[in-house]
mmCIF file of C-alpha atoms in Angstrom:
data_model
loop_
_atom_site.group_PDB
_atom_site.id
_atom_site.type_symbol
_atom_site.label_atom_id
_atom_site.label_comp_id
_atom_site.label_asym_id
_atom_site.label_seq_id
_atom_site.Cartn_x
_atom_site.Cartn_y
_atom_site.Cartn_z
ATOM 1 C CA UNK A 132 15.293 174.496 161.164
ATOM 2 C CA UNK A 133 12.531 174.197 163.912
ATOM 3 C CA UNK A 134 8.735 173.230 163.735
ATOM 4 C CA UNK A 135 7.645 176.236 163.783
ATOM 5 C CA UNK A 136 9.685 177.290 161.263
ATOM 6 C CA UNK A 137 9.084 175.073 158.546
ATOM 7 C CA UNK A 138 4.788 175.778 159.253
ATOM 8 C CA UNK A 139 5.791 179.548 158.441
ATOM 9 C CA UNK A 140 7.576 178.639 155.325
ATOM 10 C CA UNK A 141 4.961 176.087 154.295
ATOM 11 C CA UNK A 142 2.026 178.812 154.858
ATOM 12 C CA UNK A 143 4.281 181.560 152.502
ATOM 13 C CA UNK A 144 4.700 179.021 149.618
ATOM 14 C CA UNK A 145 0.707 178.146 150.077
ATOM 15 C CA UNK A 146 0.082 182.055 149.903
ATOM 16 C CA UNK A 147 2.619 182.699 146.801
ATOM 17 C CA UNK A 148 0.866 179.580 144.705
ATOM 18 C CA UNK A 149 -2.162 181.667 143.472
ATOM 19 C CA UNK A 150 0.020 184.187 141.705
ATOM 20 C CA UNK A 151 2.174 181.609 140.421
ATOM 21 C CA UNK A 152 -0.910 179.636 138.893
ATOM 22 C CA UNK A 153 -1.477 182.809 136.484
ATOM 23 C CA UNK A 154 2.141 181.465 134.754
ATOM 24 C CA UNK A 155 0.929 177.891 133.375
ATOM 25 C CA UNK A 156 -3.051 179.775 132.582
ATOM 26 C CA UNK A 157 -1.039 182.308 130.327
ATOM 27 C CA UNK A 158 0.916 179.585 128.601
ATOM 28 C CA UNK A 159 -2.173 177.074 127.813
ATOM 29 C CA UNK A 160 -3.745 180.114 126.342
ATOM 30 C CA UNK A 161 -1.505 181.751 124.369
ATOM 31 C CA UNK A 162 -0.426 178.352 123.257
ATOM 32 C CA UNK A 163 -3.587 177.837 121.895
ATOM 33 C CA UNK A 164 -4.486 180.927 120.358
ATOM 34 C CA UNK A 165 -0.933 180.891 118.522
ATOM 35 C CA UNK A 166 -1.448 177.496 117.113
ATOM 36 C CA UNK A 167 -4.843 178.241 116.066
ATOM 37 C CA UNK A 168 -4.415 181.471 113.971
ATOM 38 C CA UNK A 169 -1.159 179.595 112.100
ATOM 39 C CA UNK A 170 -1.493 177.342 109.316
ATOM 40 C CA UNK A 171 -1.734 173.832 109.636
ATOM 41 C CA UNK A 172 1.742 172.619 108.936
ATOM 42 C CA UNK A 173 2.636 174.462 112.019
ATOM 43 C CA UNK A 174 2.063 172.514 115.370
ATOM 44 C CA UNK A 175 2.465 174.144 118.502
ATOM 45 C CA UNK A 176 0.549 172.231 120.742
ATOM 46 C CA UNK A 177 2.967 170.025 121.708
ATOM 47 C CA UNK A 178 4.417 172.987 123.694
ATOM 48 C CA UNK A 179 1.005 172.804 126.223
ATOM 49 C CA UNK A 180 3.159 170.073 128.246
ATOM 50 C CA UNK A 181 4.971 172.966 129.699
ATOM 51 C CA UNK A 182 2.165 174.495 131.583
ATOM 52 C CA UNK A 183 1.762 171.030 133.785
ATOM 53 C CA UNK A 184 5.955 170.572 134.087
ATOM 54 C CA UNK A 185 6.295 174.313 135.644
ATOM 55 C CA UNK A 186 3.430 173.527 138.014
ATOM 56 C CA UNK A 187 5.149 170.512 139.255
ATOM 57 C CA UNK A 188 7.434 172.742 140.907
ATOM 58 C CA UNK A 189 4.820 175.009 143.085
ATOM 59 C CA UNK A 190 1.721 173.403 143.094
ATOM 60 C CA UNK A 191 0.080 170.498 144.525
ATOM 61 C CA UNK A 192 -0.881 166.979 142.693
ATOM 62 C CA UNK A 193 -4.516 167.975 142.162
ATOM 63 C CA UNK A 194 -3.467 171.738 140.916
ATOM 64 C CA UNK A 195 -0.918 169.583 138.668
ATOM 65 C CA UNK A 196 -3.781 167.342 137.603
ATOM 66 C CA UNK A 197 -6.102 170.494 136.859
ATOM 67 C CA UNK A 198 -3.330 172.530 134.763
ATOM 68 C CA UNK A 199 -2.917 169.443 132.687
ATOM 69 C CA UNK A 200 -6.652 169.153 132.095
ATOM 70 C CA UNK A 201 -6.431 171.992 130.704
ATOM 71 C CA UNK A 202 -3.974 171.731 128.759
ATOM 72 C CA UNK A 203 -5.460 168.291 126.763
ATOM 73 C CA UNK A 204 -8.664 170.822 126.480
ATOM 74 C CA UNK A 205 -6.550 173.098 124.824
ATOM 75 C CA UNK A 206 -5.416 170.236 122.768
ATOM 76 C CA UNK A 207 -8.517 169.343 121.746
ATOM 77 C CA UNK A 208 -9.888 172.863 120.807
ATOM 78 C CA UNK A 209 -6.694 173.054 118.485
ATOM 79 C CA UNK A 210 -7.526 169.768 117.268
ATOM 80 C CA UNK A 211 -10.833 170.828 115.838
ATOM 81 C CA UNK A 212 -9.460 174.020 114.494
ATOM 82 C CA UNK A 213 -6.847 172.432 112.520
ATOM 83 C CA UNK A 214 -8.371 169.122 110.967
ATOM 84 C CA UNK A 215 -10.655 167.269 112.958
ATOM 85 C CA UNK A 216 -9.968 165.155 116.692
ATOM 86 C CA UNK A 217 -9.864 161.738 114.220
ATOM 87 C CA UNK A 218 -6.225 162.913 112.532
ATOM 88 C CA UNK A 219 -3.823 160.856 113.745
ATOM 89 C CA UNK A 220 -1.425 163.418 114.505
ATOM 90 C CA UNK A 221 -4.243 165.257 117.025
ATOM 91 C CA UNK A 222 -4.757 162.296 118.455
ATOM 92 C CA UNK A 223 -1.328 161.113 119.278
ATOM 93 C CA UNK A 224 -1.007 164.761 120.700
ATOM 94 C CA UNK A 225 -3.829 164.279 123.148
ATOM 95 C CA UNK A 226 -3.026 160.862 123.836
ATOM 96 C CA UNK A 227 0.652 162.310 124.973
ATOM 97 C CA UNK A 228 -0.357 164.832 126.518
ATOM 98 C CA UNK A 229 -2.537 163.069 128.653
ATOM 99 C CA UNK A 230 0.683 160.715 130.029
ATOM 100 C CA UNK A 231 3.117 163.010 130.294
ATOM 101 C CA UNK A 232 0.243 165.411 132.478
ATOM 102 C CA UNK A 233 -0.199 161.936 134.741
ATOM 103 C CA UNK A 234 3.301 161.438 135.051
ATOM 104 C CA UNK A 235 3.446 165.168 136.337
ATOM 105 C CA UNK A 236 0.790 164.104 139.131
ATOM 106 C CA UNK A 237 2.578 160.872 139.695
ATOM 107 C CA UNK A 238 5.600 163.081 140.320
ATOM 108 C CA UNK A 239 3.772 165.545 142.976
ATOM 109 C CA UNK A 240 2.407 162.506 144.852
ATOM 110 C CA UNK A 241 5.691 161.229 145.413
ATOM 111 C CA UNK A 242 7.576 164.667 146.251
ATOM 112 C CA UNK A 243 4.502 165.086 149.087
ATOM 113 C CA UNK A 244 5.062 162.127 150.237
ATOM 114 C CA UNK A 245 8.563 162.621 150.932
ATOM 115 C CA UNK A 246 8.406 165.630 152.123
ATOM 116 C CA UNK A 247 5.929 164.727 154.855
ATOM 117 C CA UNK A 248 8.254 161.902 155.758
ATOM 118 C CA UNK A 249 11.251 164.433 155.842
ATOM 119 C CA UNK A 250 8.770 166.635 158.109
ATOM 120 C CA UNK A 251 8.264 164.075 160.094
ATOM 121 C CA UNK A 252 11.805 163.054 160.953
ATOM 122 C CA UNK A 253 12.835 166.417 161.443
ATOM 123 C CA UNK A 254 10.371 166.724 163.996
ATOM 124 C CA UNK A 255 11.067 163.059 165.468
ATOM 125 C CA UNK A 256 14.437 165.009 165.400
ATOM 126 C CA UNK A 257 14.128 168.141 167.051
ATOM 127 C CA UNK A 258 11.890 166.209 170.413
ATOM 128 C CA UNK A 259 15.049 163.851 170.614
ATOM 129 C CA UNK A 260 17.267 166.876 170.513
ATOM 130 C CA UNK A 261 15.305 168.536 172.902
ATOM 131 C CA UNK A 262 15.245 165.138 174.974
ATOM 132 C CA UNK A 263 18.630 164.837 174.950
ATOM 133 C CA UNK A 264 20.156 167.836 174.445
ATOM 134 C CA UNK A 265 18.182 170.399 177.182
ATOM 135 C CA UNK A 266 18.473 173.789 176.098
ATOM 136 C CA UNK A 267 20.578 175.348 179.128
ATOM 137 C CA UNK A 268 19.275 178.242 181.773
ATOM 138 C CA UNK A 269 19.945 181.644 180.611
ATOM 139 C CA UNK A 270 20.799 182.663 184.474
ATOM 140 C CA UNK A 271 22.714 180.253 186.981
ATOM 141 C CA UNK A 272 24.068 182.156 190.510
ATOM 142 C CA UNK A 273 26.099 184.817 189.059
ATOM 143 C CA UNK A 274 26.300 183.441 185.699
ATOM 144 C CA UNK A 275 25.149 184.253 182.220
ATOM 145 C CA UNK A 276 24.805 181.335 180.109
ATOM 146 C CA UNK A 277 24.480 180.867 175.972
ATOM 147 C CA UNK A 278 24.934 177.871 173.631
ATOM 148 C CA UNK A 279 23.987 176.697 170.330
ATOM 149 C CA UNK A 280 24.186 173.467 168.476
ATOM 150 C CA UNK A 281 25.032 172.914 164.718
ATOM 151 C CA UNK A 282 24.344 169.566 163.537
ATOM 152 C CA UNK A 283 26.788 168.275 160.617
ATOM 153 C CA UNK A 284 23.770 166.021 158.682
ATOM 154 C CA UNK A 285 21.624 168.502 157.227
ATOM 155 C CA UNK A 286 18.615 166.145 158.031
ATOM 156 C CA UNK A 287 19.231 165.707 161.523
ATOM 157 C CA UNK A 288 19.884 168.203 164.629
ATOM 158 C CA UNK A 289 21.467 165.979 167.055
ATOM 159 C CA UNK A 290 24.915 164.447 166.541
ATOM 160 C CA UNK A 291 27.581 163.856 168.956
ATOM 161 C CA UNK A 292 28.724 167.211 170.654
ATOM 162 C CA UNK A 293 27.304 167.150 173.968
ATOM 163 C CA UNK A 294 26.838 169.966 177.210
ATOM 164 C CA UNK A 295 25.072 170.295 180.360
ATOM 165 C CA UNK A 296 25.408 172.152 183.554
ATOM 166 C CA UNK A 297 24.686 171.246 186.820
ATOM 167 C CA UNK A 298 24.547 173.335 189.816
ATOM 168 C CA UNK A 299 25.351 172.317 193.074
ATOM 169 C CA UNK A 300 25.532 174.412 196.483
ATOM 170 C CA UNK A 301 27.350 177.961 195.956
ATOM 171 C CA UNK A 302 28.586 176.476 192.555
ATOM 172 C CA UNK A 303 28.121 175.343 188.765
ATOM 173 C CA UNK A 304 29.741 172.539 187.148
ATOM 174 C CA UNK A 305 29.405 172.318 183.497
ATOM 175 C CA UNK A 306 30.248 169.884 180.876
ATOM 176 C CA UNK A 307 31.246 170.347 177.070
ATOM 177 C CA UNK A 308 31.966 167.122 175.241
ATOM 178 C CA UNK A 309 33.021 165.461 171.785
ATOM 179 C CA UNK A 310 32.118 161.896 170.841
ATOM 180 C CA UNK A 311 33.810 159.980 168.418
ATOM 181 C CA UNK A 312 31.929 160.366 165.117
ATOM 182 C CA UNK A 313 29.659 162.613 163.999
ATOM 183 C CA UNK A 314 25.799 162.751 163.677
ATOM 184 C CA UNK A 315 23.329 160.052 164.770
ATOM 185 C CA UNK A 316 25.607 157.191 165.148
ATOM 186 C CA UNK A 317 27.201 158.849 168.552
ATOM 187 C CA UNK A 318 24.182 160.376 170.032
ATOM 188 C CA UNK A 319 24.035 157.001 172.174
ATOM 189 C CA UNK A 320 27.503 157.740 173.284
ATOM 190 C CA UNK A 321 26.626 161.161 174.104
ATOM 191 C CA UNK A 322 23.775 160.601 175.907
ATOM 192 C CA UNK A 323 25.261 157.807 178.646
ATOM 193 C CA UNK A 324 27.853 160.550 178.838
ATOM 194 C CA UNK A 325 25.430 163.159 179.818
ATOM 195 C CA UNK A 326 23.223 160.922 181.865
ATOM 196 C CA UNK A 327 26.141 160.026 184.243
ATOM 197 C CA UNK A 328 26.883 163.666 184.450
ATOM 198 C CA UNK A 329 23.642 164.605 186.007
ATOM 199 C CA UNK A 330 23.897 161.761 188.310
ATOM 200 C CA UNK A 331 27.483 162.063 189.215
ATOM 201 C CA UNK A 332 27.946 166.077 189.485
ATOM 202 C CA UNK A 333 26.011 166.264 192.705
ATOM 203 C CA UNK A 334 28.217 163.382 194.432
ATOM 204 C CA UNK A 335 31.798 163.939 193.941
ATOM 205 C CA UNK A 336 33.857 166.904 195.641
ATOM 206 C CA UNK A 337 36.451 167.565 193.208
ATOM 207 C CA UNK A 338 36.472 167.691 189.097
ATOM 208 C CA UNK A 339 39.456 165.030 188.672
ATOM 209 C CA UNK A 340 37.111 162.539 190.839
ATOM 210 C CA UNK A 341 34.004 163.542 188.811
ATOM 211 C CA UNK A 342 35.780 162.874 185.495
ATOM 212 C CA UNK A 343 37.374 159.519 186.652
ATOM 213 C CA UNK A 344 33.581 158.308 187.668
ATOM 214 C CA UNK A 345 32.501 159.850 184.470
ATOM 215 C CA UNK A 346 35.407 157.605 182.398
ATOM 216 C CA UNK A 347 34.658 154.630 184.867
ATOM 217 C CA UNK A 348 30.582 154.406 183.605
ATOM 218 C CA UNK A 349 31.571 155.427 179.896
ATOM 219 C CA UNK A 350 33.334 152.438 179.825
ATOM 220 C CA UNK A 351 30.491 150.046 181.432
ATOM 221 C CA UNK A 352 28.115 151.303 178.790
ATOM 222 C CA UNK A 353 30.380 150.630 175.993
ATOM 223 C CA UNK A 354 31.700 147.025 176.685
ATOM 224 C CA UNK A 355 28.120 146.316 176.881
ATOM 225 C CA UNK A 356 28.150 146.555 173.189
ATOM 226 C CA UNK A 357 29.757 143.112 171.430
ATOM 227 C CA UNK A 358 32.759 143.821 169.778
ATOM 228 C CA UNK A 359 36.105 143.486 169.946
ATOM 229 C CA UNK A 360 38.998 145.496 172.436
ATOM 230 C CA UNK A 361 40.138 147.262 169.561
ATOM 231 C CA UNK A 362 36.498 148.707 168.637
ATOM 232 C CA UNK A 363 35.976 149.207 172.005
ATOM 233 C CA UNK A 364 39.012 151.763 172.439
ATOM 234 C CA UNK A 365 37.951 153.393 169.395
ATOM 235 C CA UNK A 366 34.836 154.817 170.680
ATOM 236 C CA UNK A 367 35.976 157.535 173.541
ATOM 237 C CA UNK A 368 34.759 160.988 173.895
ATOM 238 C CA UNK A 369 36.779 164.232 174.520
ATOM 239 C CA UNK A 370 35.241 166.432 177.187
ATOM 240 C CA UNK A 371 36.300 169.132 179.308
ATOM 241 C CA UNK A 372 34.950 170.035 183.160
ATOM 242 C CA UNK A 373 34.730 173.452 184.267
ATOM 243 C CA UNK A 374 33.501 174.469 187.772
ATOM 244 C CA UNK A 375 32.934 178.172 188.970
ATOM 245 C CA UNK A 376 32.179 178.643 192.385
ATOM 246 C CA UNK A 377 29.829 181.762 193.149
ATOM 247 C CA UNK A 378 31.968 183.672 195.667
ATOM 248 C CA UNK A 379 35.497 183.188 194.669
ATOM 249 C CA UNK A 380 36.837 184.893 191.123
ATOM 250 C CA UNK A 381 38.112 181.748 189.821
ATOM 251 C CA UNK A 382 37.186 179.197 187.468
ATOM 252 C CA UNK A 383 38.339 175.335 187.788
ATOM 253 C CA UNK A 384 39.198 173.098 184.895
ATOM 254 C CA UNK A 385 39.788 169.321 183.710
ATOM 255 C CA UNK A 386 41.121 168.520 180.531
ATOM 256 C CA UNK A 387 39.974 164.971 179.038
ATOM 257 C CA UNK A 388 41.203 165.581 175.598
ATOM 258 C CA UNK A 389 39.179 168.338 174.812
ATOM 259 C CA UNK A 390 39.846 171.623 172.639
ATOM 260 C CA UNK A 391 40.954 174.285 175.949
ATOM 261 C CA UNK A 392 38.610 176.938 176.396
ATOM 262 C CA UNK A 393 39.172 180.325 175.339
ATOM 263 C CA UNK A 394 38.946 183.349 178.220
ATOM 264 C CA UNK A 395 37.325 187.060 176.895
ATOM 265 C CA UNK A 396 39.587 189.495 179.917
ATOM 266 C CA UNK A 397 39.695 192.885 179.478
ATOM 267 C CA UNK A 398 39.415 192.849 176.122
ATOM 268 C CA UNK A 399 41.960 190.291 175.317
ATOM 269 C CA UNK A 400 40.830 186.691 174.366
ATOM 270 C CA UNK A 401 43.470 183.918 175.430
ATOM 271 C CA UNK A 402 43.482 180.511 175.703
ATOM 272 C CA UNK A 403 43.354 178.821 179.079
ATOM 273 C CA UNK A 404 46.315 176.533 180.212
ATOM 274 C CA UNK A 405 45.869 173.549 181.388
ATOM 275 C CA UNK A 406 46.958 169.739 181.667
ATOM 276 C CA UNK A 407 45.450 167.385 179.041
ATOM 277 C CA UNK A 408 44.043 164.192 179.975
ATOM 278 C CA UNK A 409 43.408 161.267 177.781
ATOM 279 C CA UNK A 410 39.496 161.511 176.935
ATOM 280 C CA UNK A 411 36.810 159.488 178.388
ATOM 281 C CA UNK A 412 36.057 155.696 177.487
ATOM 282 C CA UNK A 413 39.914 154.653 177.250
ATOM 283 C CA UNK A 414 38.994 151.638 179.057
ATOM 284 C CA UNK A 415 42.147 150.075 180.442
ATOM 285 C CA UNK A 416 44.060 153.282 180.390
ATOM 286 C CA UNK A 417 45.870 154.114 183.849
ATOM 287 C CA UNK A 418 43.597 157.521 184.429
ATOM 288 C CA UNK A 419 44.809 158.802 187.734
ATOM 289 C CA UNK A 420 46.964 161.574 185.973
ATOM 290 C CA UNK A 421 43.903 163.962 185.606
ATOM 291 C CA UNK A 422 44.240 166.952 187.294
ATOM 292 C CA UNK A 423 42.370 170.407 188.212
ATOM 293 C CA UNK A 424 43.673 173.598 187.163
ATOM 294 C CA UNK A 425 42.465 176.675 188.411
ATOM 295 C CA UNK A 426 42.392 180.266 187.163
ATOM 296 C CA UNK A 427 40.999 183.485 187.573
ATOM 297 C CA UNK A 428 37.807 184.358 186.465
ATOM 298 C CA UNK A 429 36.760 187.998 187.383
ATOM 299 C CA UNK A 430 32.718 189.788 186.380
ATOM 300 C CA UNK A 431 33.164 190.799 183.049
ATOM 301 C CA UNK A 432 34.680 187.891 182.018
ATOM 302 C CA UNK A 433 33.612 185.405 179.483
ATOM 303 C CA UNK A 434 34.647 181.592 178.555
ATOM 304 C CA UNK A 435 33.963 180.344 175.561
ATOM 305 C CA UNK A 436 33.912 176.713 175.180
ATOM 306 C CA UNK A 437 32.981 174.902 172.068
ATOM 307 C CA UNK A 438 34.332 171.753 169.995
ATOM 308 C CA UNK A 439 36.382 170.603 167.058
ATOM 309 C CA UNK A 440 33.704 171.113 164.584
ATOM 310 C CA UNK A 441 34.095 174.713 164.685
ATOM 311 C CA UNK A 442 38.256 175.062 164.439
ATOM 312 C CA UNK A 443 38.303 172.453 162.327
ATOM 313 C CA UNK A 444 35.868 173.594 159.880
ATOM 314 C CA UNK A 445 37.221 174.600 156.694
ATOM 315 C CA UNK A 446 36.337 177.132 153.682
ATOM 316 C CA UNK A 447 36.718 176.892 150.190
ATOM 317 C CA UNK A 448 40.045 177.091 150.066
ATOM 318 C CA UNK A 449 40.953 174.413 153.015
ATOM 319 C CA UNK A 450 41.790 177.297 155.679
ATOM 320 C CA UNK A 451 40.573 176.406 158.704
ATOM 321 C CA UNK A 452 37.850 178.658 161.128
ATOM 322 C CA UNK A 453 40.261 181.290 162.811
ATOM 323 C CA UNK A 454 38.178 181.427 166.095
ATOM 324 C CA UNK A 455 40.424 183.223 168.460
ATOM 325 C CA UNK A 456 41.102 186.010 165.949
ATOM 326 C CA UNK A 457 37.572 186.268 165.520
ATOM 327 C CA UNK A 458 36.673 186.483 169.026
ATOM 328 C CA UNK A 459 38.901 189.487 169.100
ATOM 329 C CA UNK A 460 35.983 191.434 167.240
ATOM 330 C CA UNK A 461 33.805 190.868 169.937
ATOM 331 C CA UNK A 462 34.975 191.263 173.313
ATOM 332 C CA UNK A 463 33.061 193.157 174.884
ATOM 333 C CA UNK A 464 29.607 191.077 173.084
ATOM 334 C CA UNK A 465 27.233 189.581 175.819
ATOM 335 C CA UNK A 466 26.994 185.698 175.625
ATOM 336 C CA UNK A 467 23.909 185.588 173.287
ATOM 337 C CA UNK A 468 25.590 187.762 171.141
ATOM 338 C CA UNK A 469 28.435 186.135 171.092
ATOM 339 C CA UNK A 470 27.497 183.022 170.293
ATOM 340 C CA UNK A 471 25.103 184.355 167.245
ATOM 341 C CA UNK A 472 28.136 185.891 165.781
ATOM 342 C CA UNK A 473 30.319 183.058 166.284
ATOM 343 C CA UNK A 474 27.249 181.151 164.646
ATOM 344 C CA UNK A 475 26.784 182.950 161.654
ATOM 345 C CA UNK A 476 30.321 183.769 161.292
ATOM 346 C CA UNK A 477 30.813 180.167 160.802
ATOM 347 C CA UNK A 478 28.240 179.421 158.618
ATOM 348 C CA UNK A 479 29.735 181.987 156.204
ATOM 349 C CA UNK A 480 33.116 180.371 156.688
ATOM 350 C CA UNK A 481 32.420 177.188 155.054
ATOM 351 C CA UNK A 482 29.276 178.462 153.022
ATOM 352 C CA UNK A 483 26.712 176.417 155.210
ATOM 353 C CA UNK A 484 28.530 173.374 154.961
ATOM 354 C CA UNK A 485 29.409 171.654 158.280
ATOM 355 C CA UNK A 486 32.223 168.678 158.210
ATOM 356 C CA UNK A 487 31.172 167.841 162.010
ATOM 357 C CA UNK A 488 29.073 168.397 164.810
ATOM 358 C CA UNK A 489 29.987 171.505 166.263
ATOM 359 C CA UNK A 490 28.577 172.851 169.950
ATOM 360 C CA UNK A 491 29.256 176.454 171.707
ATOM 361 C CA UNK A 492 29.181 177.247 174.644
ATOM 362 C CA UNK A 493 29.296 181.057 176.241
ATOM 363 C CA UNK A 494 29.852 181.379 180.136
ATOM 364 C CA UNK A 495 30.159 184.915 181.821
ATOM 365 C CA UNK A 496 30.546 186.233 185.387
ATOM 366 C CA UNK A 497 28.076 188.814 185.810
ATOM 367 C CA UNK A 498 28.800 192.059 187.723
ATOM 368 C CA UNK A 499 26.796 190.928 190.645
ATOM 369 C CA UNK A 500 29.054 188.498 191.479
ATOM 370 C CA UNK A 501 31.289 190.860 192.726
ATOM 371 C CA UNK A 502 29.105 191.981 195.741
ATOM 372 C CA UNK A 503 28.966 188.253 196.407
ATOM 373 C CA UNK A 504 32.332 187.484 196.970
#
């Protein structure tokens, strides 16, 4: 959830709280009136610590404080109604009252606090995110561009799923990537990775050569962490590297690993072939078997890329997302809209509850490329 939309939420609850106040007023009154017009051996005053324990849950500590005020006043008027403030059951009444209504204030203070912290962090969160993770142009040469990110920790919206795009010349190279992990603990990972991209996309001719300068600084950055070989080899990220020049109707792809993209053609969604590398950050690995495969890639057509999080993600009953036969309900969708339906379609999958990172990634060849080539 962004900024903005937590301010919007925050301003509705402040604009329902008035009406909600009317709730603990009603019950300190009729409380009162009640235990005054019934006989003595009757006590209902004790019930008055309701009207500060409801407003706990809308109201601020010094609303809280006020309700239970009120409510000891209350006490007190039924005191001298039914025997006199000196009794020592009023008085224990009052006196009980008057804790448990500070305790209710004690409890708001500390639920503010928190959730100014959490406010904080989120938004600590969302400038890293934005940092790290640039949101991607909508328009690059001839091609329409969409992504979203879903975070697995619910406090955080970064993890480690990674993209970019660079564009160089008459073409665009992009980048879709899986660390090791999930949430905060591999957004350092992810972020080398993505650093050397945008350095290294602009210098290297082919995508095999990219990805082999890509896996050559992955593994400088991670033997600068102490640790043994074996911890070493178990951080690597999965990542695939797709290039689509602007005047021929093809599309060129390295596998490192990496989930193969799916291809929206004439209404047909398949998967693209191709020859799987081992991912990035094997350090000692022999990694001169990576190789380029090309295929055709015609206006009209869309690539989806994404990562494990989403076909991995499960429902209630273990099943796991079925994204190709899901894709088949859109294919004719425009990236955006793609991507929101693939986004809320997951969300409903496994009721809002993530097991990992997942990033998509939408990619199509506009009509206009076809005067270009």
């Amino acid at each position: 959830m962004h900024l903005g939309q937590n301010l919007v939420m925050t301003r509705s609850r402040r604009r329902s709280t008035p009406g909600l106040v009317v709730l603990p007023l009603v019950l300190i009154v009729a409380i009162a009136v009640m235990d005054v017009h019934t006989p003595e051996s009757i006590h209902l005053g004790p019930l008055l610590v309701v009207a500060p324990a409801i407003t706990v849950s809308f109201g601020t500590a010094l609303l809280t404080g006020l309700i239970g005020a009120l409510a000891v006043a209350a006490q007190v008027v039924i005191a001298v109604f039914h025997g006199g403030l000196t009794t020592p059951n009023h008085l224990s009444q009052i006196v009980g009252l008057a804790v448990l209504s500070i305790l209710a204030v004690v409890v708001c203070l500390t639920r503010d606090r928190r959730t100014a912290e959490l406010a904080q962090v989120r938004t600590v969160s969302e400038a890293a995110q934005r940092a790290l993770l640039r949101p991607l142009p909508r328009r690059l040469g001839p091609l329409h561009i969409s992504s979203t990110y879903l975070a697995a920790e619910k406090e955080a919206n970064i993890g480690g799923d990674l993209y970019a795009v660079a564009r160089t010349g008459d073409r665009t190279r992009l980048l879709i990537g899986d660390v090791r992990g999930k949430g905060l603990a591999a957004v350092g990972e992810a972020a080398a990775l993505m650093g050397a991209f945008h350095e290294a996309a602009y210098r290297h001719a082919t995508l095999p050569a990219l990805a082999s300068a890509m896996d050559h600084s992955l593994c400088r950055y991670l033997t600068q962490f102490p640790g043994t070989d074996d911890e070493v080899q178990e951080h690597f990220i999965t990542a695939l590297f797709l290039e689509i020049p602007d005047h021929d109707l093809v599309a060129r792809l390295t596998h490192c690993g990496h989930p193969p993209p799916l291809l929206i053609s004439r209404g047909r969604v398949t998967s693209v072939p191709s020859h799987p590398a081992p991912p990035l950050g094997m350090c000692g690995l022999e990694q001169d078997i990576r190789t380029s495969h090309t295929f055709s890639f015609e206006p009209g057509d869309t690539l989806l890329l994404y990562t494990d999080g989403l076909v991995e993600a499960r429902d209630a009953d273990g099943a796991f997302y079925p994204l190709e036969r899901r894709l088949a309900r859109w294919p004719r969708c425009s990236p955006d809209t793609l991507v929101e339906h693939v986004r809320r379609d997951l969300l409903t999958h496994t009721d809002g509850a993530l097991g990992d990172d997942a990033a998509i990634l939408a990619v199509r060849r506009t009509a206009a490329s076809a005067a270009s080539g």
